[in-house]
Amino acid sequence: MAADTTRQTSTTARPATATAPADPAVTALAAAATGDGDRLPPEFFTDPDPAAGATHAANARLRATGCPVHPINYPPGGEAYVVSDYETALKGFADPRLSKSVDNAPAWFRDLLKDSSPVLIRNMITADAPDHTRLRRLVSRAFVPRRMAVLRPRIQEITDELIDALPESGEIDLMEFAFTLPMRVICEFLGVPIEDRPDLHAWGYWLSGAPFADEESNRRLKVASDSIEQYLVGLLDRRRAEGLGDDLVSILLRAADEEDVFTNDELVSTLVLLIIAGHKTTANLIGNGMQALFSHPDQLELLAAKPELAEPAIEEFLRFEPPVYRGTLRVATEDMELAGCPIPRESFVHILMDSANRDPEAFENPDRLDITRNTNRHLAFGQGAHFCVGAPLSRVEGQVAFPTLLRRLSGLELAIPHDQLEWVFDNSTSRGLKKLPVRYAARLAADTQEAR
């Protein structure tokens, strides 16, 4: 669950952008394969080959060059590098010279981010210790596994309510379910009124891609940023006036008002982060995982027959097709080397979790989906101090959603050929499907035991 801040930008304030080649996917792979030092183009992230498996093939070619660190023109005009193998990814996650703070980014990028989406840059994901430690400590308490276990029956109820609202049979877009479930869960966790949730979803859409590559999108982003900040300030004021409860907003308010842990700006930014990351990442986990099952019918049948495999299955979905394919903002605070590659100060470093998760040096048969895989130290949630704070919630939502869908939607199958599925490729760190058309023969009744 992480909102990206290292993204493609738009304005004349940044350095001149290199001209993209006519066929960026082919050119990028050729450069990687020959090791000629050419930078990968921005389209390596934003417009890769859409063919099934092409992004994983591109990552495999990067790893095959023998050098795990490759220069890339992203953000356009900036100095940046991608990390493609598992061992170097681990080193990158742990290296204190790779800062998460926007303050260490180049001035042109820092100014763009502050202008277009200032509400995003005052939380734990864009901070280093000791601020990161201070901001994360309290939020982490709310996402401990024992609290998630308490939430599990309610997550089951919401899942069944959403399935109850589906047609008795026929065809649906499963991504609508995938997005609605985690949005309802995170809003209940935060204590957000039902009538306000559509606005939060719309604002979160714009903020999850900040900043954009065109002025109109950045204008709408600024409107969304201002709107969600105004809404959350009002929500905090109402909660203070009406009295605090057990929801996460109340927990954070106590820390801000009584323990002096958060400033009000940090509190608002943290809530924005939780709203955005709390639903998009889990939505992509559900969509990507179901797509993987449809591509591997034997694994779908196995999970349907043995729902107790849900826990290792979730970890395998996270490894096989992670909902966040690269790490968020990391900037070199000094001239340094990573895996022997010189990285100048103020360079961006993108850790490719999807590539590391398919590294044959780290995983046996990495291109095979195996929901019984025992050793699965994937990097889908990051690693180290910035390991995703919401991972326990996302895991529980997945552990509930997959068995329930497979049990209640009889004959569930993909409604179109696999090669017609469209993946979202944009300036976000997340990756998922635009739509997931499925059909099923019958919607079965909920099992009353599920919610216990």
XYZ file of C-alpha atoms in Angstrom:
452
model
C 0.000 0.000 0.000
C 2.053 2.899 -1.187
C 1.380 6.013 -3.184
C 4.101 6.852 -5.679
C 5.889 10.181 -5.773
C 8.570 9.381 -8.356
C 6.518 9.945 -11.471
C 6.510 11.453 -14.878
C 6.145 15.227 -14.680
C 5.082 18.059 -16.912
C 6.175 21.680 -17.030
C 8.995 23.643 -18.450
C 10.728 23.800 -15.051
C 12.331 20.384 -15.476
C 15.346 19.629 -17.691
C 14.746 18.954 -21.359
C 13.307 15.527 -22.046
C 15.095 13.188 -24.396
C 13.167 12.296 -27.542
C 11.531 8.898 -27.240
C 12.434 6.353 -29.929
C 9.839 5.283 -32.458
C 9.553 1.799 -30.982
C 10.500 2.216 -27.314
C 9.888 -1.364 -26.227
C 12.182 -2.807 -28.894
C 14.818 -0.112 -28.429
C 14.784 -0.519 -24.640
C 15.300 -4.262 -24.873
C 18.014 -3.881 -27.485
C 19.890 -1.432 -25.276
C 19.577 -3.735 -22.292
C 20.592 -6.812 -24.209
C 23.714 -5.219 -25.671
C 24.676 -3.391 -22.482
C 25.660 -0.346 -24.569
C 24.896 2.116 -21.770
C 21.899 3.766 -23.464
C 19.190 4.829 -21.089
C 15.899 3.005 -21.107
C 13.168 5.382 -22.292
C 10.254 6.539 -20.067
C 8.021 4.181 -22.048
C 9.751 1.241 -20.386
C 7.441 2.126 -17.466
C 4.594 4.046 -19.069
C 4.035 2.313 -22.420
C 5.654 -1.137 -22.562
C 4.762 -3.897 -24.984
C 1.154 -4.806 -23.992
C 1.467 -8.449 -25.094
C 0.884 -11.034 -22.379
C 4.103 -11.676 -20.458
C 6.041 -8.970 -22.310
C 6.932 -6.955 -19.210
C 8.323 -10.056 -17.500
C 10.294 -10.912 -20.649
C 11.723 -7.377 -20.672
C 12.766 -7.749 -17.041
C 14.366 -11.112 -17.794
C 16.458 -9.500 -20.524
C 17.595 -6.828 -18.109
C 18.707 -9.474 -15.613
C 20.420 -11.461 -18.381
C 22.818 -8.602 -19.175
C 24.798 -9.468 -16.063
C 24.468 -5.933 -14.712
C 21.527 -5.488 -12.320
C 21.481 -1.656 -12.489
C 20.453 0.157 -15.676
C 20.068 3.883 -16.467
C 16.574 5.084 -17.394
C 15.126 8.403 -18.518
C 12.456 8.525 -15.804
C 11.369 10.997 -14.579
C 12.117 12.413 -18.030
C 15.155 14.653 -17.943
C 16.350 13.390 -14.569
C 19.218 11.065 -13.719
C 17.693 7.714 -12.783
C 18.384 3.980 -12.568
C 16.430 0.735 -12.314
C 17.409 -2.261 -10.174
C 16.367 -5.558 -11.735
C 17.623 -8.454 -9.587
C 16.687 -9.758 -6.146
C 20.035 -9.431 -4.349
C 20.623 -5.829 -5.447
C 17.010 -4.956 -4.645
C 17.575 -6.113 -1.064
C 20.706 -3.975 -0.868
C 18.844 -0.988 -2.295
C 16.009 -1.286 0.218
C 18.535 -1.338 3.071
C 20.984 1.325 1.844
C 20.665 4.483 3.999
C 22.162 6.550 1.159
C 18.940 6.023 -0.813
C 16.605 8.534 0.782
C 12.819 8.500 0.781
C 12.573 12.215 1.572
C 11.364 14.592 -1.131
C 13.777 17.145 0.335
C 16.678 15.191 -1.163
C 15.207 15.151 -4.677
C 16.434 17.589 -7.348
C 14.976 21.073 -6.906
C 12.991 20.976 -10.174
C 11.227 17.728 -9.166
C 10.695 18.852 -5.587
C 9.050 22.079 -6.750
C 6.778 20.235 -9.197
C 5.551 17.843 -6.557
C 4.942 20.550 -3.996
C 3.004 22.609 -6.555
C 0.793 19.828 -7.928
C 0.103 17.643 -4.890
C 1.423 19.121 -1.631
C -0.925 16.947 0.431
C 1.110 13.859 -0.523
C 4.539 14.871 0.764
C 4.081 15.078 4.523
C 3.717 11.405 5.469
C 5.891 8.442 6.404
C 6.401 7.236 2.840
C 8.280 10.434 1.933
C 10.346 10.670 5.113
C 13.591 9.294 6.529
C 14.394 8.508 10.158
C 13.765 9.955 12.677
C 10.605 11.483 11.133
C 9.734 8.223 9.392
C 10.078 6.311 12.665
C 7.857 8.804 14.480
C 5.150 8.832 11.809
C 5.138 5.083 11.231
C 5.192 3.878 14.840
C 1.635 4.826 15.655
C 0.116 3.816 12.319
C 1.790 0.423 12.615
C -0.091 -0.279 15.847
C -3.397 -0.076 13.995
C -2.359 -2.705 11.407
C -1.012 -5.432 13.670
C -2.217 -8.955 12.766
C -4.313 -9.337 15.937
C -6.338 -6.244 15.017
C -6.753 -7.608 11.495
C -8.079 -10.847 12.970
C -10.757 -8.823 14.760
C -11.660 -7.117 11.467
C -11.816 -10.373 9.513
C -15.497 -11.202 10.242
C -16.523 -7.736 9.056
C -14.412 -8.118 5.913
C -16.208 -11.402 5.276
C -19.587 -9.706 5.731
C -18.697 -6.947 3.274
C -17.415 -9.495 0.756
C -20.670 -11.454 0.952
C -22.769 -8.283 0.726
C -20.990 -7.309 -2.487
C -21.438 -10.774 -3.978
C -25.104 -10.794 -2.920
C -25.580 -7.667 -5.042
C -24.254 -9.382 -8.192
C -26.592 -10.936 -10.796
C -27.636 -14.530 -10.149
C -25.593 -15.540 -13.190
C -23.996 -14.000 -16.238
C -21.045 -11.706 -16.951
C -19.537 -8.953 -14.799
C -16.364 -6.886 -14.585
C -14.648 -8.357 -11.548
C -12.467 -5.246 -11.149
C -15.546 -3.387 -9.897
C -15.753 -5.851 -7.006
C -11.964 -5.717 -6.576
C -11.993 -1.939 -6.065
C -15.175 -1.704 -4.029
C -14.204 -4.246 -1.371
C -10.990 -2.584 -0.108
C -12.501 0.911 -0.413
C -15.364 -0.079 1.874
C -12.985 -1.778 4.295
C -10.514 1.109 4.576
C -13.317 3.662 4.914
C -14.910 1.660 7.729
C -11.492 1.286 9.344
C -11.077 5.069 9.181
C -14.667 5.790 10.183
C -15.522 7.641 6.954
C -19.301 8.118 6.423
C -20.808 6.030 3.623
C -22.079 9.058 1.700
C -18.560 10.506 1.426
C -16.856 7.453 -0.033
C -17.541 8.072 -3.761
C -15.771 11.438 -3.525
C -12.782 9.851 -1.788
C -12.567 7.216 -4.510
C -12.596 9.878 -7.240
C -10.013 12.070 -5.515
C -7.845 9.038 -4.809
C -7.804 8.158 -8.507
C -6.145 11.458 -9.394
C -3.795 11.514 -6.443
C -2.513 7.990 -7.095
C -0.957 9.160 -10.356
C 0.589 12.432 -9.220
C 2.061 14.343 -10.946
C 0.950 13.771 -14.542
C 2.486 14.397 -17.941
C -0.003 17.023 -19.140
C -1.270 20.318 -17.756
C -4.972 19.423 -17.758
C -4.389 16.294 -15.672
C -2.223 18.270 -13.268
C -4.961 20.875 -12.967
C -7.460 18.182 -12.032
C -4.872 16.698 -9.691
C -4.541 20.030 -7.900
C -8.335 20.239 -7.553
C -8.408 16.696 -6.104
C -5.515 17.484 -3.761
C -7.194 20.626 -2.439
C -10.585 18.891 -2.175
C -9.404 15.883 -0.209
C -7.342 18.066 2.111
C -10.347 20.312 2.784
C -12.566 17.266 3.367
C -10.152 15.608 5.791
C -9.596 18.797 7.777
C -13.376 19.002 8.167
C -13.597 15.313 9.120
C -10.946 15.793 11.807
C -12.740 18.857 13.172
C -16.043 16.958 13.344
C -14.431 13.976 15.029
C -12.837 16.225 17.646
C -16.181 17.921 18.301
C -18.265 14.740 18.406
C -15.846 12.678 20.465
C -13.197 10.112 19.610
C -13.916 6.424 19.134
C -11.910 3.301 18.246
C -11.499 3.983 14.526
C -8.103 4.771 13.024
C -8.877 8.473 12.579
C -9.574 8.719 16.324
C -6.370 6.827 17.130
C -4.320 9.223 15.024
C -6.127 12.253 16.433
C -5.251 11.238 19.976
C -1.629 10.983 18.928
C -1.742 14.396 17.292
C -3.612 16.183 20.083
C -2.497 14.372 23.236
C 0.873 12.798 22.454
C 2.065 15.491 20.023
C 3.185 12.800 17.544
C 1.690 14.347 14.386
C 1.280 17.871 13.132
C -2.134 18.459 11.572
C -0.560 18.588 8.088
C 1.180 15.254 8.692
C -2.059 13.762 9.967
C -3.977 14.818 6.841
C -1.204 13.542 4.543
C -1.077 10.208 6.385
C -4.836 9.760 5.985
C -4.575 10.510 2.254
C -1.844 7.894 1.949
C -3.939 5.283 3.756
C -7.024 6.000 1.626
C -5.173 5.829 -1.694
C -2.920 2.886 -0.933
C -5.510 1.109 1.198
C -7.738 0.282 -1.739
C -5.756 0.420 -4.994
C -3.084 -2.073 -3.973
C -5.574 -4.637 -2.691
C -7.785 -4.128 -5.747
C -4.833 -5.018 -7.972
C -3.950 -7.970 -5.746
C -7.447 -9.375 -6.331
C -7.491 -8.611 -10.047
C -3.943 -9.784 -10.749
C -4.414 -12.892 -8.630
C -7.648 -13.913 -10.351
C -6.042 -13.329 -13.749
C -3.148 -15.573 -12.711
C -5.584 -18.290 -11.630
C -7.500 -18.100 -14.921
C -4.153 -18.508 -16.716
C -3.376 -21.590 -14.589
C -6.586 -23.657 -14.339
C -4.898 -26.356 -12.254
C -4.098 -23.784 -9.562
C -7.644 -22.379 -9.710
C -9.087 -25.857 -9.204
C -6.650 -26.510 -6.353
C -7.574 -23.331 -4.478
C -11.293 -23.898 -5.044
C -10.966 -27.429 -3.644
C -8.665 -26.423 -0.773
C -9.565 -22.914 0.455
C -7.170 -23.465 3.355
C -4.400 -22.748 0.826
C -5.513 -19.119 0.649
C -2.633 -17.881 2.788
C 0.243 -19.268 0.673
C -1.791 -18.496 -2.457
C -1.889 -14.785 -1.580
C 1.887 -14.753 -1.152
C 2.306 -16.434 -4.531
C -0.017 -13.932 -6.247
C 2.011 -11.116 -4.690
C 5.217 -12.642 -6.029
C 3.936 -13.711 -9.428
C 2.125 -10.503 -10.463
C 2.678 -7.875 -7.735
C 0.142 -5.037 -7.494
C 3.016 -2.569 -7.022
C 5.692 -3.376 -9.577
C 8.382 -0.857 -8.559
C 9.360 0.989 -5.429
C 8.386 4.535 -4.592
C 10.677 7.547 -4.390
C 14.313 6.837 -3.595
C 17.029 9.427 -4.181
C 20.796 9.105 -3.741
C 21.992 11.508 -1.042
C 25.617 11.256 -2.233
C 27.677 9.942 -5.106
C 27.603 6.182 -4.603
C 27.813 2.779 -6.241
C 25.207 0.044 -6.308
C 26.288 -3.364 -7.630
C 29.335 -1.634 -9.109
C 27.270 0.941 -10.998
C 28.097 4.613 -10.242
C 25.007 6.551 -9.141
C 25.434 10.335 -8.826
C 23.934 12.358 -6.008
C 20.252 13.331 -6.526
C 19.689 10.391 -8.878
C 16.395 8.509 -8.681
C 16.606 4.751 -8.055
C 13.663 2.533 -9.029
C 13.642 -0.945 -7.480
C 11.741 -3.314 -9.762
C 9.951 -5.650 -7.386
C 8.252 -7.504 -10.239
C 11.639 -8.304 -11.753
C 13.222 -9.289 -8.426
C 10.240 -11.561 -7.741
C 10.971 -13.512 -10.947
C 14.746 -13.741 -10.383
C 15.769 -17.416 -10.870
C 18.667 -16.860 -8.466
C 16.119 -16.263 -5.690
C 13.130 -18.437 -6.683
C 12.899 -21.936 -8.127
C 10.890 -22.008 -11.360
C 9.991 -18.308 -10.925
C 7.712 -18.135 -13.983
C 5.493 -20.923 -12.664
C 2.477 -20.085 -10.485
C 2.521 -22.428 -7.487
C 0.086 -21.631 -4.671
C 1.749 -24.294 -2.507
C 5.177 -22.624 -2.730
C 6.776 -22.894 0.709
C 9.717 -20.500 0.606
C 8.358 -17.231 -0.747
C 10.366 -14.211 0.337
C 8.878 -11.950 -2.321
C 9.391 -8.183 -2.321
C 5.850 -7.123 -3.235
C 5.491 -5.117 -0.015
C 9.033 -3.785 -0.094
C 11.600 -4.562 2.553
C 13.230 -3.044 5.607
C 12.125 0.088 7.441
C 9.637 1.057 4.720
C 7.958 -2.366 4.457
C 4.302 -1.714 3.636
C 2.500 -0.834 6.874
C -0.847 -2.006 5.473
C 0.366 -5.455 4.409
C -1.559 -7.280 7.191
C -4.860 -5.718 6.087
C -4.251 -6.425 2.397
C -3.388 -10.039 3.176
C -6.539 -10.603 5.220
C -8.731 -9.038 2.515
C -7.173 -11.357 -0.057
C -7.480 -14.407 2.186
C -11.201 -13.694 2.489
C -11.925 -12.572 -1.084
C -10.404 -15.390 -3.144
C -12.002 -18.416 -1.407
C -15.347 -16.613 -1.179
C -15.397 -15.724 -4.879
C -14.434 -19.252 -5.902
C -17.029 -20.824 -3.608
C -19.958 -18.528 -4.295
C -19.606 -17.906 -8.057
C -20.115 -21.357 -9.522
C -18.303 -21.986 -12.802
C -16.315 -18.752 -12.552
C -14.182 -18.254 -15.666
C -12.617 -15.546 -17.797
C -15.107 -14.191 -20.335
C -12.577 -13.100 -22.978
C -9.291 -14.542 -24.288
C -6.304 -13.821 -22.052
C -4.546 -11.826 -24.758
C -7.454 -9.350 -24.857
C -6.996 -8.247 -21.247
C -5.707 -4.687 -20.973
C -3.201 -3.731 -18.313
C -2.921 -0.225 -16.903
C 0.439 1.284 -17.806
C 0.796 4.863 -16.594
C 3.026 6.953 -14.355
C 2.023 5.074 -11.217
C 4.071 2.437 -9.406
C 1.053 0.123 -9.333
C 0.015 -2.225 -12.095
C -3.322 -3.889 -12.605
C -6.067 -4.593 -15.106
C -8.417 -2.027 -16.623
C -11.194 -4.625 -16.612
C -11.507 -8.301 -15.768
C -14.593 -9.650 -17.599
C -15.751 -12.927 -16.055
C -18.797 -15.148 -16.320
C -20.325 -17.616 -13.904
C -23.191 -20.086 -13.990
C -24.773 -19.335 -10.609
C -24.372 -17.135 -7.545
C -24.555 -19.400 -4.511
C -25.734 -18.462 -1.064
C -23.308 -17.224 1.553
C -21.973 -19.738 4.032
C -23.004 -18.576 7.487
C -19.854 -20.176 8.868
C -17.640 -17.822 6.851
C -18.324 -14.811 9.024
C -17.495 -16.591 12.286
